Short mmCIF file of C-alpha atoms in Angstrom, two decimals:
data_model
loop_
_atom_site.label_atom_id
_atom_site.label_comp_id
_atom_site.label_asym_id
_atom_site.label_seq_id
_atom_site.Cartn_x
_atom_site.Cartn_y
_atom_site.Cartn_z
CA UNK E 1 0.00 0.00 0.00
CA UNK E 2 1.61 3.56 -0.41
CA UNK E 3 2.41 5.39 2.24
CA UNK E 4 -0.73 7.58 3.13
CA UNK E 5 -0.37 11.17 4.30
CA UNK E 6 1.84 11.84 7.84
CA UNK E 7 -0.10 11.83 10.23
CA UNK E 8 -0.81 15.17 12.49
CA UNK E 9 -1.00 15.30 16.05
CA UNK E 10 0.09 17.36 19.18
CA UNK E 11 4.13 16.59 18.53
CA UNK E 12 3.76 18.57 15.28
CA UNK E 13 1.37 21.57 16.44
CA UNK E 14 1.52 21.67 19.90
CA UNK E 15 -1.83 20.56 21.80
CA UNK E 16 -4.54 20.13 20.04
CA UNK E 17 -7.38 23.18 19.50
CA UNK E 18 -11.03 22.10 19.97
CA UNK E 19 -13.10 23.78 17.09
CA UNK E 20 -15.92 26.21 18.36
CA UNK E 21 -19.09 25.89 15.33
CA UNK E 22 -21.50 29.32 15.16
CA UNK E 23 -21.81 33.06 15.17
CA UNK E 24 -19.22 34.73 16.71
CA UNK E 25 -19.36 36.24 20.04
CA UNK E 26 -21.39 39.85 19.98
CA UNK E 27 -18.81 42.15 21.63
CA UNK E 28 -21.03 43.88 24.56
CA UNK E 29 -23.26 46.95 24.13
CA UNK E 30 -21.57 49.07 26.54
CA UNK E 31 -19.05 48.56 29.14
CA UNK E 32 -20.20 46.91 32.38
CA UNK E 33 -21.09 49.45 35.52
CA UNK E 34 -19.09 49.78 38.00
CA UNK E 35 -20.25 49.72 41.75
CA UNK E 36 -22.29 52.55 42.68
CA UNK E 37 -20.21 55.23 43.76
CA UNK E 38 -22.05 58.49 45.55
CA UNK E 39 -19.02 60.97 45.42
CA UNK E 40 -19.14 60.48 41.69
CA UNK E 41 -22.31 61.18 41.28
CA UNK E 42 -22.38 64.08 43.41
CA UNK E 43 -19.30 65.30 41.49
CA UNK E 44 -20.75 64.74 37.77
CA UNK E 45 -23.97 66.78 39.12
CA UNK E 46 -21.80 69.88 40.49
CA UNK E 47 -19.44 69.71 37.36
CA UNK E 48 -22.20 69.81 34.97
CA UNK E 49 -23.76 72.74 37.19
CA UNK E 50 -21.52 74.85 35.36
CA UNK E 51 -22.82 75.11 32.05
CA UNK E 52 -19.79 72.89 30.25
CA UNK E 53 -21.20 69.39 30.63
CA UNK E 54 -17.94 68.56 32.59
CA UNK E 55 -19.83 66.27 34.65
CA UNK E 56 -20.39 64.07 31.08
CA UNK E 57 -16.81 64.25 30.30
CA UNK E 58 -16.34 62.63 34.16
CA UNK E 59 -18.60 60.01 32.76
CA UNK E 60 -17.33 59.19 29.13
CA UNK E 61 -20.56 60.80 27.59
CA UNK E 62 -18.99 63.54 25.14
CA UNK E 63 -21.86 64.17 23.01
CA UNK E 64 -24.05 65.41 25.91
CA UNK E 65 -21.02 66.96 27.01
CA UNK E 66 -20.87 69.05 23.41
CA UNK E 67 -24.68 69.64 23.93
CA UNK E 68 -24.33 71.11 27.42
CA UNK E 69 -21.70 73.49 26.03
CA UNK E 70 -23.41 74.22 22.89
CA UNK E 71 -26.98 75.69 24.97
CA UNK E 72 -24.22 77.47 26.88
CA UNK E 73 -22.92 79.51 23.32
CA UNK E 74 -26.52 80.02 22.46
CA UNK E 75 -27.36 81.86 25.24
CA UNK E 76 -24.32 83.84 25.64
CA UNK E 77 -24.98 84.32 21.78
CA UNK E 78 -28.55 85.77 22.29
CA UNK E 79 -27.50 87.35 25.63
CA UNK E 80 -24.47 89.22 24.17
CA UNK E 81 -23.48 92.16 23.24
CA UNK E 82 -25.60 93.28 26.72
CA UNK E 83 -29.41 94.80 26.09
CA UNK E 84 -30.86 97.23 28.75
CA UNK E 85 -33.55 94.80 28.40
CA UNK E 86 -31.30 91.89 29.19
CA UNK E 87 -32.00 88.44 28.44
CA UNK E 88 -35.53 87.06 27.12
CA UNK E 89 -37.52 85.37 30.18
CA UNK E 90 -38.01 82.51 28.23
CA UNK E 91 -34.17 81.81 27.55
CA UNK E 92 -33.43 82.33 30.99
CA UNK E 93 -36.07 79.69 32.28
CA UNK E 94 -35.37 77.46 29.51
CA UNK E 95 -31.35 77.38 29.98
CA UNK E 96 -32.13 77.08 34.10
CA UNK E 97 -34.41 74.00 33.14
CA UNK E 98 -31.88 72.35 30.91
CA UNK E 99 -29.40 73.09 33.90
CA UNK E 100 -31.71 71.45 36.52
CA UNK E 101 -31.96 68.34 33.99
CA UNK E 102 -27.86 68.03 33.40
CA UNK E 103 -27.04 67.95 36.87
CA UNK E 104 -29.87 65.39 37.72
CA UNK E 105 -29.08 63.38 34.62
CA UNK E 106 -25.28 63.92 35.12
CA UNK E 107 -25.83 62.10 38.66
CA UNK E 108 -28.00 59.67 37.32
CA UNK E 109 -25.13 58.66 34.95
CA UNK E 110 -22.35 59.06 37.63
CA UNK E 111 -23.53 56.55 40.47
CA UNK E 112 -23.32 53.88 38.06
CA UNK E 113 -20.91 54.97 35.69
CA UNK E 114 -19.26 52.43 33.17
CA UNK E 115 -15.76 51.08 34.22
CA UNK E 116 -13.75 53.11 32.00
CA UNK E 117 -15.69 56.46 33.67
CA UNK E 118 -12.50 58.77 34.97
CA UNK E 119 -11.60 57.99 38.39
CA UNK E 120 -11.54 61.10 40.70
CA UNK E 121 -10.51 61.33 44.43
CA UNK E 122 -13.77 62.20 46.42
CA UNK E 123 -12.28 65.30 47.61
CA UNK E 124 -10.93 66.79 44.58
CA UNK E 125 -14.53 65.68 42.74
CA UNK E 126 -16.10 67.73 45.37
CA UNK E 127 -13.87 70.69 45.73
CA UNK E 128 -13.46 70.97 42.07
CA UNK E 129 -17.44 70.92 41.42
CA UNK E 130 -18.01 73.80 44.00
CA UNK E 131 -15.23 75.39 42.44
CA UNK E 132 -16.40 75.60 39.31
CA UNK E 133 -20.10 77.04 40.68
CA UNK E 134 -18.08 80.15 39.83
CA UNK E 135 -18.29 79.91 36.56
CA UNK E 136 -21.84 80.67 36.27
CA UNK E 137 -21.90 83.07 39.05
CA UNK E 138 -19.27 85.06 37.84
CA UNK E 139 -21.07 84.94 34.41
CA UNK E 140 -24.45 86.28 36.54
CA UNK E 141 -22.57 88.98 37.84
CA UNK E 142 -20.80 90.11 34.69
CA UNK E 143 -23.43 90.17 32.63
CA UNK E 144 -25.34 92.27 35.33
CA UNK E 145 -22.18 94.58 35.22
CA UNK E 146 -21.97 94.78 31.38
CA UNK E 147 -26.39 95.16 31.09
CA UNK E 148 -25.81 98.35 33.87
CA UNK E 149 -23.38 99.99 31.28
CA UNK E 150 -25.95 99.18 28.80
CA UNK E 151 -28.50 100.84 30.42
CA UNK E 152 -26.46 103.61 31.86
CA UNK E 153 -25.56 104.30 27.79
CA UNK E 154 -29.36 104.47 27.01
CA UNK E 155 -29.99 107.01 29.65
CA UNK E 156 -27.23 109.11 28.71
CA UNK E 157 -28.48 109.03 25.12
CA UNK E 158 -31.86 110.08 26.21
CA UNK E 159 -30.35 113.27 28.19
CA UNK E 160 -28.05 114.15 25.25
CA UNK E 161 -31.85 113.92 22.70
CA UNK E 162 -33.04 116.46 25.22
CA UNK E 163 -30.28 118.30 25.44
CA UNK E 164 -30.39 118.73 21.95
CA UNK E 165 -34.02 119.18 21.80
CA UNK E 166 -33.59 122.39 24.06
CA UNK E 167 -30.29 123.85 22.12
CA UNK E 168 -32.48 123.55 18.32
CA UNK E 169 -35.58 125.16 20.07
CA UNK E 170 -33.68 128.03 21.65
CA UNK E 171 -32.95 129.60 18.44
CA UNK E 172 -36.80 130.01 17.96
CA UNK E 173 -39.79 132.00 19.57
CA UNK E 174 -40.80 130.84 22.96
CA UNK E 175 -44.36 130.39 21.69
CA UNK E 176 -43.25 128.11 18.41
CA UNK E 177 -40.65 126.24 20.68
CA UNK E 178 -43.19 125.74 23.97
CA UNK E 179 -44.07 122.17 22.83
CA UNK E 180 -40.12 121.15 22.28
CA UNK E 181 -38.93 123.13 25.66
CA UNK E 182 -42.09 120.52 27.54
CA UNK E 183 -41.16 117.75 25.55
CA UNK E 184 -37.77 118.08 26.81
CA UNK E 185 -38.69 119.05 30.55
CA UNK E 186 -40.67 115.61 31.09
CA UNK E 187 -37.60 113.86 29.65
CA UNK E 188 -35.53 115.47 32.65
CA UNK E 189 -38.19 115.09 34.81
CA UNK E 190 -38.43 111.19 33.73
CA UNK E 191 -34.56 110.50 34.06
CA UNK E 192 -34.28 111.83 37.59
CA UNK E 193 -37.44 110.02 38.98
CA UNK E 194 -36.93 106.54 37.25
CA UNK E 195 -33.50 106.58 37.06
CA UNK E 196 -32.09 108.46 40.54
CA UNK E 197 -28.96 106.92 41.25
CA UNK E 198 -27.88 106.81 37.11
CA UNK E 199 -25.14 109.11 35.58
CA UNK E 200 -27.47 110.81 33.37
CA UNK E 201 -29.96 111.60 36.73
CA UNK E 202 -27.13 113.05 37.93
CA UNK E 203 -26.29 115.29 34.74
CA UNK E 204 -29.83 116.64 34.50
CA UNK E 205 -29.31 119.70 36.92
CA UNK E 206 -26.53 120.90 34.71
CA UNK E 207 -28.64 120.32 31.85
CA UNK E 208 -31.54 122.09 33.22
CA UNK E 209 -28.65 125.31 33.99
CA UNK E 210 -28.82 125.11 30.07
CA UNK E 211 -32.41 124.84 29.64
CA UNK E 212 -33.10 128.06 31.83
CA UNK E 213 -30.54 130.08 29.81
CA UNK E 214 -32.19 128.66 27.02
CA UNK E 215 -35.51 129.79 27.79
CA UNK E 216 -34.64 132.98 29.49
CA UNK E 217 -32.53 134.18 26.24
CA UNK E 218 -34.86 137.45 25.66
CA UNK E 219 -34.31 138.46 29.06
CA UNK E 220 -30.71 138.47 28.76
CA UNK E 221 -31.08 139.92 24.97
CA UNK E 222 -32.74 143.12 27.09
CA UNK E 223 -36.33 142.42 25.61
CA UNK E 224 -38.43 142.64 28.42
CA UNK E 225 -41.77 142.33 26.83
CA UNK E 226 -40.78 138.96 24.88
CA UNK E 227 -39.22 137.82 28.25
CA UNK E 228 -42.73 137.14 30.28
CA UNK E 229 -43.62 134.50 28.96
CA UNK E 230 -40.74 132.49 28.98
CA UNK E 231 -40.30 133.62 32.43
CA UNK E 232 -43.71 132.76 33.44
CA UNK E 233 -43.31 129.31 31.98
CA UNK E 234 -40.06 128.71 34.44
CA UNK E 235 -41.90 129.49 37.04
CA UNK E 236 -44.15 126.35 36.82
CA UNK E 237 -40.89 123.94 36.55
CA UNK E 238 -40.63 123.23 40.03
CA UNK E 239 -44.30 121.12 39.29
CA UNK E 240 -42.21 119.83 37.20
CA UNK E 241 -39.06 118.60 37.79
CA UNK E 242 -38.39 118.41 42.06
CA UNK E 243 -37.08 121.20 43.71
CA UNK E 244 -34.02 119.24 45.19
CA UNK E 245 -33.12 118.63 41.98
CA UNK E 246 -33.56 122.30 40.81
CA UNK E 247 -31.81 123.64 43.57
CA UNK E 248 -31.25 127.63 43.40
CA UNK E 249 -32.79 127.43 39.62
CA UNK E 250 -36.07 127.09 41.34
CA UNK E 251 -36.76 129.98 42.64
CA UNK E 252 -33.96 132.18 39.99
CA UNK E 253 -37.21 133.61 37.87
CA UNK E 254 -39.19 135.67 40.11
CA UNK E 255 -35.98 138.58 40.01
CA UNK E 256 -35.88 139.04 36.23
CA UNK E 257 -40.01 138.12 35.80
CA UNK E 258 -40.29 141.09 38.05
CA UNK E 259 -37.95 143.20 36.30
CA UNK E 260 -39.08 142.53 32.94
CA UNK E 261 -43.18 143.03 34.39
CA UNK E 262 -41.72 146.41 35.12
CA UNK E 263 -40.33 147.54 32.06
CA UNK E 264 -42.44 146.22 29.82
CA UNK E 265 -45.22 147.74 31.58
CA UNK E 266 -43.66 151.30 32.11
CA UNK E 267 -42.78 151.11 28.55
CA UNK E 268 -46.09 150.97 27.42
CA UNK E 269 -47.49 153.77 29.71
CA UNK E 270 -49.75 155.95 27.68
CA UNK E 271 -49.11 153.96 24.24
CA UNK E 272 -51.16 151.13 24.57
CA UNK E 273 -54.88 150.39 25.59
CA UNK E 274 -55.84 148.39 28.74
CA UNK E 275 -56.87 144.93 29.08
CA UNK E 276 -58.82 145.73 31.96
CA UNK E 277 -56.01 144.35 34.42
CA UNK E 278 -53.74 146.97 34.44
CA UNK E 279 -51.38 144.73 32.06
CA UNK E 280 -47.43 143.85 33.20
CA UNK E 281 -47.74 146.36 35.62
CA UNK E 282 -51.22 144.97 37.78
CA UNK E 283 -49.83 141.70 36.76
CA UNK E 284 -46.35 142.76 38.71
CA UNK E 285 -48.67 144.14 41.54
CA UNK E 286 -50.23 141.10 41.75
CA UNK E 287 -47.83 138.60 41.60
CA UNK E 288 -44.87 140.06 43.01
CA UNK E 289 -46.70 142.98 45.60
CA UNK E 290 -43.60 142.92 48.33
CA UNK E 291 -40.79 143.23 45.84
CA UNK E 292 -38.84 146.38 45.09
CA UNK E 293 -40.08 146.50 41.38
CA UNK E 294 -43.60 146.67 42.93
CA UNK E 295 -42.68 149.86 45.12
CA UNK E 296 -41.48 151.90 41.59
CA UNK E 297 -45.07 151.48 39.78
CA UNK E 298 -46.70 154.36 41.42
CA UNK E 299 -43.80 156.53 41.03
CA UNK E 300 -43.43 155.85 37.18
CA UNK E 301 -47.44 155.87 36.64
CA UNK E 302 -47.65 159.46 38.20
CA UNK E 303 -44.49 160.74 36.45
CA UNK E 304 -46.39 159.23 33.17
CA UNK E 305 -49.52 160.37 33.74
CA UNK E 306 -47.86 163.92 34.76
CA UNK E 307 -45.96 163.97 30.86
CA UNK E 308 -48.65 163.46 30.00
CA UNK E 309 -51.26 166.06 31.49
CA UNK E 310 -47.87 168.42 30.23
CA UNK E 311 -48.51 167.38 26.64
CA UNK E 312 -51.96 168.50 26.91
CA UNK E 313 -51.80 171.81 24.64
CA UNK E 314 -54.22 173.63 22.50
CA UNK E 315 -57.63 175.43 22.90
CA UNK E 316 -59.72 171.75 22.05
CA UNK E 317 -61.02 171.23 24.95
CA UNK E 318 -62.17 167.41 23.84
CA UNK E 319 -58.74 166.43 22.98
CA UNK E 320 -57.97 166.96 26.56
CA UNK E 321 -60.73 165.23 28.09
CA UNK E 322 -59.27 162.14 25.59
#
């Protein structure tokens, strides 16, 4: 017979293999839990407390990590550059929801966290977790800082409109510019009693210096009859805008109202008709009857009349009972 084929056993291959028939073995899922561990979990709930999904990276779960962070950039998107408004109500509560469910999820996740989850002392998990609290409080109190200057900004604008308001209406008659010179008064009078403690609250004395030299221009120009009226009309600001805030502007009228009553009304002595009331001068003698221009409207009435009665010439004897 020939020789058949040599035979094969464990002296040529070593011991023999025993032959396993069917699928192959599914790797597993996931990677077995570990034991519960409670300083893990507390620490994945205070890292992901910050906004950054840290707690997830403690925990091997990146893509939750990457959403945590990218809710973060969306707000500070909407939330940046700062608004006097600040942030929307509904992005606030919504981020502080999705907050509340990281840090309950993250702990979830980190009692029973897969093998491979990072090991961390409990100490340092703790400390660290706290530590990083700061991140969102610091954000709170930054953003508060930068929405402030935001708002302080807005105010200021608003004084600097009225400001401006008052400087393009004082090159006009008081009676065309009245309903600018009001328009700018209740924005003063809005700043300081909304806004008290702002920069621009504090600017609106100085600004309402300006508005009285605005509005008292025809005094200062020498025309005493144009001059009531805008005189009379800073006499009512104090209902406006509070005393304290006026300070020595408040009661700066009555001098030159009185002075230009006086002038106005001697200068129309015996070239004018009544109104009945005696005009500036009854007016004066009404309004102002201690002051010193009061005392000096006899005196120039009877020195008028008396130029007058001297005028009186002629043998008519109707023209002088005109």
């Amino acid at each position: 017979m020939p020789p058949g084929p040599p035979a094969v056993g464990p002296s040529a291959f070593g011991p023999a293999q025993e032959v396993a028939f069917g699928p192959p073995a599914r790797p597993p899922v996931r990677p077995p839990t570990g034991p519960a561990d409670p300083v893990r979990a507390l620490a994945a709930g205070l890292l992901n407390l910050s906004g950054l999904g840290l707690g997830y990276v403690l925990v091997r779960r990146r893509l939750l990590a990457l959403l945590c962070v990218a809710a973060t950039a969306a707000l500070l998107t909407l939330a940046l550059p700062a608004d006097p408004d600040g942030v929307p109500g509904w992005a606030l509560i919504g981020y502080a929801a999705l907050l509340l469910v990281a840090v309950a999820d993250g702990a979830r996740r980190g009692l029973r966290a897969p093998a491979t989850a990072v090991q961390i002392r409990p100490v340092v998990a703790i400390v660290l977790g706290v530590v990083l609290l700061a991140v969102p409080a610091g954000g709170a109190v930054a953003y508060g800082g930068l929405r402030d200057d935001a708002v302080e900004e807005m105010l200021l604008d608003r004084l600097d409109s009225a400001d401006a308001l008052v400087k393009k209406a004082s090159g006009r008659d008081f009676a065309e510019a009245r309903a600018d010179y009001r328009t700018a008064l209740g924005r003063y009078r809005d700043l300081v009693d909304d806004h008290p403690d702002s920069r621009a609250a504090h600017r609106v004395h100085d600004s309402l210096d300006a508005y009285y030299k605005a509005v008292s221009a025809p005094y200062a120009d020498g025309e005493h009859c144009a001059a009531v009226a805008p005189l009379e009309h800073l006499r009512t600001v104090p209902g406006t805008v509070d005393r304290a805030v006026l300070g020595s502007l408040a009661r700066w009228p009555d001098k030159p109202l009185a002075a230009s009553l006086l002038k106005c009304g001697t200068g129309k002595l015996g070239a004018a008709e009544s109104d009945g009331r005696g005009g500036e001068l009854g007016q004066l003698l009404r309004t102002f009857p201690e002051s010193a221009q009061a005392g000096q409207v006899e005196p120039a009435v009877r020195a008028a009349v008396e130029r007058r009665a001297g005028e009186l010439k002629g043998a008519d004897p109707c023209a002088a009972t005109r």
